[in-house]
mmCIF file of C-alpha atoms in Angstrom:
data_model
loop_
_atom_site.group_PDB
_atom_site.id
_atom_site.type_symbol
_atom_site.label_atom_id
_atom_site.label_comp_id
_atom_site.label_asym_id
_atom_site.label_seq_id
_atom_site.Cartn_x
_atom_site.Cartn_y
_atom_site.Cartn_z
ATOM 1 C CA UNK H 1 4.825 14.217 19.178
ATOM 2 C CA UNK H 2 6.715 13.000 16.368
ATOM 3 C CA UNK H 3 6.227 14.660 12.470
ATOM 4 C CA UNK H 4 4.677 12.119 11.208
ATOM 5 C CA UNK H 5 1.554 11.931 8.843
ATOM 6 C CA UNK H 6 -0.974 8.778 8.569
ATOM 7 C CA UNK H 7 -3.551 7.136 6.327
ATOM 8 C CA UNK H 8 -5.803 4.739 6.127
ATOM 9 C CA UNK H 9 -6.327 2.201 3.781
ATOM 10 C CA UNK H 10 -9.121 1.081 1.664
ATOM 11 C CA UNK H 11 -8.956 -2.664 2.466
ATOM 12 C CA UNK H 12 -10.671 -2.978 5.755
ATOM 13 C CA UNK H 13 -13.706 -1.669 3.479
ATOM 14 C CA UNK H 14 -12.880 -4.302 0.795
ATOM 15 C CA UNK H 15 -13.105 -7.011 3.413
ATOM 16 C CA UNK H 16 -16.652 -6.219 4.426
ATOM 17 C CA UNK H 17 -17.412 -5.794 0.483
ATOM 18 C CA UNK H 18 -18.587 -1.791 1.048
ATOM 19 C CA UNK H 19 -17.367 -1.524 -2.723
ATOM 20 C CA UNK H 20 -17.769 2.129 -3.939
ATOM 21 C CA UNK H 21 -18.563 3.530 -0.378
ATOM 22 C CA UNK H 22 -15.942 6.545 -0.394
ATOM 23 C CA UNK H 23 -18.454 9.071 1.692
ATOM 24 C CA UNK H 24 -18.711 6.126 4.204
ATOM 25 C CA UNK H 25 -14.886 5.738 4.324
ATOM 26 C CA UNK H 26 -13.717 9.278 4.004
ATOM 27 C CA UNK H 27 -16.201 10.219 7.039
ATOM 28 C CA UNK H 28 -15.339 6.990 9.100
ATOM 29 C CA UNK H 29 -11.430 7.247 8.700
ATOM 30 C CA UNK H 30 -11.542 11.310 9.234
ATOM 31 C CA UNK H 31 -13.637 10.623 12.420
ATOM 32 C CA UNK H 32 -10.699 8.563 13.614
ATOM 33 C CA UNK H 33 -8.089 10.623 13.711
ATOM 34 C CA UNK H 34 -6.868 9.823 9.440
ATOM 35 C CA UNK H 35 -5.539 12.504 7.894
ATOM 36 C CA UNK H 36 -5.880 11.044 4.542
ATOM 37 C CA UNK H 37 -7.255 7.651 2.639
ATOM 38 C CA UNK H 38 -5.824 5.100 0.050
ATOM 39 C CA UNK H 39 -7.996 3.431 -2.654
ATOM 40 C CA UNK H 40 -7.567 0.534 -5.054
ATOM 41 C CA UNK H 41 -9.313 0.960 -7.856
ATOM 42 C CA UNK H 42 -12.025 -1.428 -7.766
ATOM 43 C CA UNK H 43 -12.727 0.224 -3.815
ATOM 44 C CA UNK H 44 -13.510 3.294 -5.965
ATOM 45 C CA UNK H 45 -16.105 1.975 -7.969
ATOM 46 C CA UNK H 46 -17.486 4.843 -10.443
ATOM 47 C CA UNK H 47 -15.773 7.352 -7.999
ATOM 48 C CA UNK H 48 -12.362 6.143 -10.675
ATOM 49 C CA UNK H 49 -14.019 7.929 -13.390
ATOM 50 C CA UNK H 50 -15.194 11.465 -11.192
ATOM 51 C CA UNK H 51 -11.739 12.859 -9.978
ATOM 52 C CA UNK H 52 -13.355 16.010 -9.476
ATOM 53 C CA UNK H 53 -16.304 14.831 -7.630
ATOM 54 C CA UNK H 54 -13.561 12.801 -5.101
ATOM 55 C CA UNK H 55 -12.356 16.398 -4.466
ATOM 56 C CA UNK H 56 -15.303 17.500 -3.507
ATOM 57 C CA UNK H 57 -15.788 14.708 -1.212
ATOM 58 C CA UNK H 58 -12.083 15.296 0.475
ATOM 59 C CA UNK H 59 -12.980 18.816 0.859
ATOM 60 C CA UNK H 60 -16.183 18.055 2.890
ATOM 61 C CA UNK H 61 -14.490 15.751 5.313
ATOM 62 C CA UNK H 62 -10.671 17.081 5.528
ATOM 63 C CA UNK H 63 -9.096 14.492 3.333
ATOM 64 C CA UNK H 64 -6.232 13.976 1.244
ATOM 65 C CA UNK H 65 -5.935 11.919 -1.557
ATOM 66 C CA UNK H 66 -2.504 9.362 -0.862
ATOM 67 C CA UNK H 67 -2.395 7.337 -2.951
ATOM 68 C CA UNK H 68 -3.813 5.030 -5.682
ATOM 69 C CA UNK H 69 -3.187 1.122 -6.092
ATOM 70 C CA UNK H 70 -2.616 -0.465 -9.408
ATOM 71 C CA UNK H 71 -2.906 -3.819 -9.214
ATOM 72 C CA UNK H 72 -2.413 -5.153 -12.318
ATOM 73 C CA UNK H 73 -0.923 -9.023 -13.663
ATOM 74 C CA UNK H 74 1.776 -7.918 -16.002
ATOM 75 C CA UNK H 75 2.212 -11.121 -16.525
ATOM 76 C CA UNK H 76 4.194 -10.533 -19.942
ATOM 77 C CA UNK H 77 7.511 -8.207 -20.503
ATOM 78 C CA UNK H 78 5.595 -5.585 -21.807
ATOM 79 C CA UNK H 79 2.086 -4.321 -20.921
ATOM 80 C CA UNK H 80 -1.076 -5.689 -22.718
ATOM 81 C CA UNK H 81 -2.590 -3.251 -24.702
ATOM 82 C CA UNK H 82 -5.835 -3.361 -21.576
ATOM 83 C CA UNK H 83 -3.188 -3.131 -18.540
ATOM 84 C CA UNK H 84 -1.467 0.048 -20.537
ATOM 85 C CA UNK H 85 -5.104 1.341 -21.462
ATOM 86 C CA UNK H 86 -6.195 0.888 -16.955
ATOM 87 C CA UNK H 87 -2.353 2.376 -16.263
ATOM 88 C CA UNK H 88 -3.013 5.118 -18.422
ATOM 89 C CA UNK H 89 -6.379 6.089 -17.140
ATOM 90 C CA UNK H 90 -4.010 5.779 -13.185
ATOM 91 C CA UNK H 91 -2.110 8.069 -14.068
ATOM 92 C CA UNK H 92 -4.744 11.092 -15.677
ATOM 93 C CA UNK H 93 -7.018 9.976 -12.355
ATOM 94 C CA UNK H 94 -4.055 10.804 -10.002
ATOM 95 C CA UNK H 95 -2.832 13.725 -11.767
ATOM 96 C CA UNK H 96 -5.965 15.736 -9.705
ATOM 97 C CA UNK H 97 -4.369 14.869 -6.670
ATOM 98 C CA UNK H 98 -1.311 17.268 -5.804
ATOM 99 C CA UNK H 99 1.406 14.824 -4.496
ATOM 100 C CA UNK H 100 -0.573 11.376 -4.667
ATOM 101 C CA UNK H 101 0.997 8.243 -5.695
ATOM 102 C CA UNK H 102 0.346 5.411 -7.561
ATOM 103 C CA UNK H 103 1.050 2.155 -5.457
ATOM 104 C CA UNK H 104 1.937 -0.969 -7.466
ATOM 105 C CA UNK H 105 0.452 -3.827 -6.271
ATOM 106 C CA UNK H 106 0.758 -7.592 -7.703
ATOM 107 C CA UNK H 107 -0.973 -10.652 -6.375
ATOM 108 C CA UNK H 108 -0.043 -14.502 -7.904
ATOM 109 C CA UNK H 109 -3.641 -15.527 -6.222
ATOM 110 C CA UNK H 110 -3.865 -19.109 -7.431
ATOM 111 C CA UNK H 111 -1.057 -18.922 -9.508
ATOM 112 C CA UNK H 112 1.804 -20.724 -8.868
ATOM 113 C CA UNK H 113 4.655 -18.796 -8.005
ATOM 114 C CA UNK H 114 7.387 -20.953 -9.674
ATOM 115 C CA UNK H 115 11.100 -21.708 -9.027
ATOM 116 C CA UNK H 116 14.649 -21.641 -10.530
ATOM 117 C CA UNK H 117 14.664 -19.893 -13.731
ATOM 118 C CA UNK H 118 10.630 -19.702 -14.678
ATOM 119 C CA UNK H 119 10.587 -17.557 -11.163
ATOM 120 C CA UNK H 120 13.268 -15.186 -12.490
ATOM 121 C CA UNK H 121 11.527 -14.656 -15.872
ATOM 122 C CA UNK H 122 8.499 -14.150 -13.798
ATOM 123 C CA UNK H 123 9.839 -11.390 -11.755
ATOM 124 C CA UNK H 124 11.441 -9.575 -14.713
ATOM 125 C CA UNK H 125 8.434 -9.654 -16.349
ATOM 126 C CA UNK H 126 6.429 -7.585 -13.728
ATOM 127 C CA UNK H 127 8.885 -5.023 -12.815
ATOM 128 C CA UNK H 128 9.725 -4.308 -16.251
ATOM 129 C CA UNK H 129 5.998 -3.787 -16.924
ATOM 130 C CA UNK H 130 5.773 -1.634 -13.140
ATOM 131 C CA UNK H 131 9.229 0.449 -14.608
ATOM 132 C CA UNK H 132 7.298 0.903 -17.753
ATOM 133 C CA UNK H 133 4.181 2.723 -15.638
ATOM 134 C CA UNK H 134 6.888 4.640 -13.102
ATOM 135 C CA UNK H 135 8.285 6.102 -16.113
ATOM 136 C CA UNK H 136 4.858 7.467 -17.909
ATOM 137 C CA UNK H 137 3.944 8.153 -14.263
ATOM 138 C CA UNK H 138 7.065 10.402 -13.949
ATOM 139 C CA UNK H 139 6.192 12.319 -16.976
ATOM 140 C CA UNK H 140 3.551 13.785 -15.066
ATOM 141 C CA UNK H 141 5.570 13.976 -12.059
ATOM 142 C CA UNK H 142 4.109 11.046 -10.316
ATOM 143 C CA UNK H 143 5.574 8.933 -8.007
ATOM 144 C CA UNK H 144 5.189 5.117 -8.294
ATOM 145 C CA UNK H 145 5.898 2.690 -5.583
ATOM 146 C CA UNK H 146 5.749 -1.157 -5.284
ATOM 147 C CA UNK H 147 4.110 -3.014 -2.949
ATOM 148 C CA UNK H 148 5.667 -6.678 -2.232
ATOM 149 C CA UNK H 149 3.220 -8.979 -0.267
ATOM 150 C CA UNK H 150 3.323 -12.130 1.528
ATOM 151 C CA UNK H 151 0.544 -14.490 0.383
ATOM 152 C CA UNK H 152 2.163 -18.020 -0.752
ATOM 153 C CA UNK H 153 2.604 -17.308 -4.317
ATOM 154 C CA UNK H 154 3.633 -13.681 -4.156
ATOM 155 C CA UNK H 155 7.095 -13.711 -6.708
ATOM 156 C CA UNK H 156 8.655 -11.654 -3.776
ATOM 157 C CA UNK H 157 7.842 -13.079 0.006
ATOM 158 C CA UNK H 158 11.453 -14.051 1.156
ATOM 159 C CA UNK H 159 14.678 -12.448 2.356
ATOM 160 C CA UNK H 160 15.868 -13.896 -0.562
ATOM 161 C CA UNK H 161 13.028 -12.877 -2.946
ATOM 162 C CA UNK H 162 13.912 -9.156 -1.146
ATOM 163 C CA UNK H 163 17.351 -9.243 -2.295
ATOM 164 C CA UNK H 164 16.016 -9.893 -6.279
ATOM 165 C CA UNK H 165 13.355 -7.481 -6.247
ATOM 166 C CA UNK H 166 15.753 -4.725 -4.997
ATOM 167 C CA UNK H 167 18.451 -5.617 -7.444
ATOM 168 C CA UNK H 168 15.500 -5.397 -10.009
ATOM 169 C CA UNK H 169 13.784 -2.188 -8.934
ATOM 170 C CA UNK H 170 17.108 -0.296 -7.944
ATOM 171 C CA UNK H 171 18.190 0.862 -11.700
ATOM 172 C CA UNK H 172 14.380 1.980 -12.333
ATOM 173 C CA UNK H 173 11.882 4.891 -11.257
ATOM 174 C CA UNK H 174 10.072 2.551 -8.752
ATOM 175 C CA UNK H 175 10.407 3.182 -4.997
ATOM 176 C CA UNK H 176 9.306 0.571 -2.530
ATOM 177 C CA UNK H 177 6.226 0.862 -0.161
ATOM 178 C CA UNK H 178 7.435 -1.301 2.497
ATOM 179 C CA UNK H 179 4.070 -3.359 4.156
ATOM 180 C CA UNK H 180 5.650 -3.928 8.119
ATOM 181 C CA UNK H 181 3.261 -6.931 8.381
ATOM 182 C CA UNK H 182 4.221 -8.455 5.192
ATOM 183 C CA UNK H 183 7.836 -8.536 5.714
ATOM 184 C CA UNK H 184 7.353 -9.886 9.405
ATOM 185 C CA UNK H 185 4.987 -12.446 7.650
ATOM 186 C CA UNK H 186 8.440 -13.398 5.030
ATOM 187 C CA UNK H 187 10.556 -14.283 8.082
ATOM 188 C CA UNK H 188 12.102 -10.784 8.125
ATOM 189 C CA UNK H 189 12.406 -7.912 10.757
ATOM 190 C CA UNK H 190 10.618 -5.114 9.178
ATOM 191 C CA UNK H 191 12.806 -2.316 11.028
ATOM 192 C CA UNK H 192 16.274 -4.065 9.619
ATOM 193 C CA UNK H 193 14.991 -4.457 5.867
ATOM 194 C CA UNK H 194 13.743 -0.541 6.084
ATOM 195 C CA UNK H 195 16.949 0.132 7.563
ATOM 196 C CA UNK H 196 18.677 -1.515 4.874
ATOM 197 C CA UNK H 197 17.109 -0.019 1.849
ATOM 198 C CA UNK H 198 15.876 3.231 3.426
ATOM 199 C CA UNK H 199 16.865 5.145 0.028
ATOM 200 C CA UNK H 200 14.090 3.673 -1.870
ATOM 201 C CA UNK H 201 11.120 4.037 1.152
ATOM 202 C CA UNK H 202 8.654 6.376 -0.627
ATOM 203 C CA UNK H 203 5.533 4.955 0.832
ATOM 204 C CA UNK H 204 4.691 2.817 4.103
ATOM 205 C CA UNK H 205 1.913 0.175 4.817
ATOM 206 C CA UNK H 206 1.589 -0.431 8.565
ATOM 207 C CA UNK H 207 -0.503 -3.960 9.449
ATOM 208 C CA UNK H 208 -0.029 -5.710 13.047
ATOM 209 C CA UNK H 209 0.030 -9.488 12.949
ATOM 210 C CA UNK H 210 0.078 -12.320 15.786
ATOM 211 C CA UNK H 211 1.571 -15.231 13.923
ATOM 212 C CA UNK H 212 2.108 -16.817 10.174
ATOM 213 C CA UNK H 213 -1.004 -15.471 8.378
ATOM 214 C CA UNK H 214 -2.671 -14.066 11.647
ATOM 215 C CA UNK H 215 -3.494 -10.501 11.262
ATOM 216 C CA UNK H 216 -4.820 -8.037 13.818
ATOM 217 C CA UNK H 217 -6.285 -4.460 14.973
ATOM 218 C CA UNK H 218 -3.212 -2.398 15.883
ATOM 219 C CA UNK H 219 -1.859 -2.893 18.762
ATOM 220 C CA UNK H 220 -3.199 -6.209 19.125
ATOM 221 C CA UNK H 221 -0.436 -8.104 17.522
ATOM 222 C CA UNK H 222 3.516 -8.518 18.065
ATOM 223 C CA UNK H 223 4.905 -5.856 16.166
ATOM 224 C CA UNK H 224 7.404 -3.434 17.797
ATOM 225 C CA UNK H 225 5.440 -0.755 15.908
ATOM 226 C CA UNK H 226 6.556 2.486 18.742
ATOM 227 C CA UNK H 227 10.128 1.348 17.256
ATOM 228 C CA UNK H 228 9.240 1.627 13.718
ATOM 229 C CA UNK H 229 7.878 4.817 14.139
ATOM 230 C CA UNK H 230 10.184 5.986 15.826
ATOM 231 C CA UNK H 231 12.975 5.135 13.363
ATOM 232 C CA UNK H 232 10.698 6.552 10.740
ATOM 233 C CA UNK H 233 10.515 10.132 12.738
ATOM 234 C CA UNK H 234 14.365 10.090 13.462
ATOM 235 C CA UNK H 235 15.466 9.561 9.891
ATOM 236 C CA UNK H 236 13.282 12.534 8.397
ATOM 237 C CA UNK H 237 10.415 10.588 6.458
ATOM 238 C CA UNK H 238 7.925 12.801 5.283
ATOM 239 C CA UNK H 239 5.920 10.362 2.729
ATOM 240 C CA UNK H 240 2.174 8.399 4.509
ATOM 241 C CA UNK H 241 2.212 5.773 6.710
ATOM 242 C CA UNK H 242 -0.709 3.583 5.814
ATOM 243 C CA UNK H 243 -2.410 1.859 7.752
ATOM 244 C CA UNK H 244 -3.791 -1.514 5.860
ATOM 245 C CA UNK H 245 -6.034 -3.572 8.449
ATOM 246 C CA UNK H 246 -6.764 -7.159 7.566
ATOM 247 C CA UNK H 247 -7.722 -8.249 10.836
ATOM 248 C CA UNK H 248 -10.703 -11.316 10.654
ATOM 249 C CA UNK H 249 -12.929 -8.636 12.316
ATOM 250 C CA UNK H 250 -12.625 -6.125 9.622
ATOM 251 C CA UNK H 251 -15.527 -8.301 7.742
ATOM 252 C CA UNK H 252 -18.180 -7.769 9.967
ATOM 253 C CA UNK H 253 -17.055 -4.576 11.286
ATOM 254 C CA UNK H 254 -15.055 -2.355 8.896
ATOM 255 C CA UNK H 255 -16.124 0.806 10.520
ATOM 256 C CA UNK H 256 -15.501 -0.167 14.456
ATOM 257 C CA UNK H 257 -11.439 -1.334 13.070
ATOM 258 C CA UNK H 258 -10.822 1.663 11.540
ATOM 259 C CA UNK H 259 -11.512 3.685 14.698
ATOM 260 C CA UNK H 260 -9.359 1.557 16.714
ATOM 261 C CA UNK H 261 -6.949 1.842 14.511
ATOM 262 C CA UNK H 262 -7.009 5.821 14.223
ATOM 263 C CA UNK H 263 -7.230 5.747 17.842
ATOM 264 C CA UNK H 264 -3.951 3.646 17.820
ATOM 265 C CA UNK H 265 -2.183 5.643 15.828
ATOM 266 C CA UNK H 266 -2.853 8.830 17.147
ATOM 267 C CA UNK H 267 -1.590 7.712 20.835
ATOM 268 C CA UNK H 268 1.746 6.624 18.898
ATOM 269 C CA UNK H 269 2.094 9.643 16.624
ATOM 270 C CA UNK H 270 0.512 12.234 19.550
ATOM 271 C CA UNK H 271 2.475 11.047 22.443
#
């Protein structure tokens, strides 16, 4: 059994469109073996704006509060006065939540990612406003994380984009939430890049995948993910592992992926 504890995710949930459903996913994901959940904000609906009423919901079911994702566009090297207004209201949400983080999250959607020198402005732009949250975050002793993906126009996708965004993010208060699936996704082994930069881990998103862009249920896919954990175990991490299902089934049957994915994880993390 290793001493490891694991979450699950809002965005099976998301993918089926149950916005606002926390009862549904706190009593789903506790059935399956989760020991805590992660929202984004939107997944919360008017739950964002009851902190105290989310308690009471954790309580009932056994729950912990991980973490809380920020997704934001920071588009611009400082925040707009609305993204500083939402980061603000983050922070005071996740302040009822002994040891919760915030998760940074950034998605180009549509956007074109850009190249040469308009990519580089790009990428300073975000993580200066991201550094700007960490630090307001910190004041309340909050923990902030970032959250690289791999859709086509992420500004961070590559081995090479890896090597600028930790260059970026090392002099700052941001730690890196390293998404397994994402970095196999880039062209990168997940267990070498979490090897390499195993300082800044503070969070962990765990996603299985079968090929470019092909997600799965856990254990349905090729990641070596009894290896991951059991690096993870062996080098003393004590933050979540998250688990983050985007599997095609998850549309039509949220519920039914989250309990094989509890049921996955609590083979590897029981054994």
């Amino acid at each position: 059994m290793y001493n490891l504890k694991f979450g699950c995710q809002s965005y099976p949930w998301k993918m089926g469109k149950h916005f606002g459903q926390l009862p549904r996913m706190l009593k789903v994901a506790a059935e399956a073996g989760f020991q805590s959940i992660e929202c984004e904000i939107d997944m919360l609906g008017t739950w964002f704006h009851d902190p105290e009423g989310v308690k009471k919901q954790l309580e009932k079911y056994n729950m912990e509060f991980a973490t809380l994702v920020l997704h934001q566009d920071w588009n611009g090297m400082e925040e707009t006065v609305e993204e500083a207004a939402l980061s603000r209201e983050a922070i005071e949400f996740v302040k009822h939540f002994p040891n919760a983080k915030i998760m940074l999250s950034h998605h180009a959607g549509n956007v074109p990612r850009g190249e040469g020198e308009a990519l580089a402005e790009r990428r300073k732009c975000l993580i200066n406003c991201m550094a700007s949250v960490a630090d307001k975050a910190a004041e309340a002793g909050i923990v902030c994380c970032f959250h690289p993906n791999s859709a086509k126009n992420s500004l961070f996708r590559t081995e090479e984009d890896y090597e600028a965004m930790f260059e970026l993010i090392q002099p700052t208060a941001i730690g890196w939430a390293p998404d397994v699936g994402h970095i196999e996704n880039g062209g990168m082994s997940a267990i070498e890049q979490m090897k390499a930069h195993r300082d800044l881990i503070r969070h962990v998103h765990f996603k299985d995948r079968i090929a470019q862009n092909e997600w799965a249920v856990m254990g349905e896919g090729k990641i070596d993910y009894p290896a991951i954990i059991k690096y993870l175990a062996e080098t003393g991490y004590l933050g979540w592992i998250m688990v983050e299902d985007e599997s095609p089934r998850a549309e039509t049957d949220s519920d039914g992926v989250v309990a094989e994915d509890g049921k996955y994880m609590c083979r590897q993390i029981h054994r």
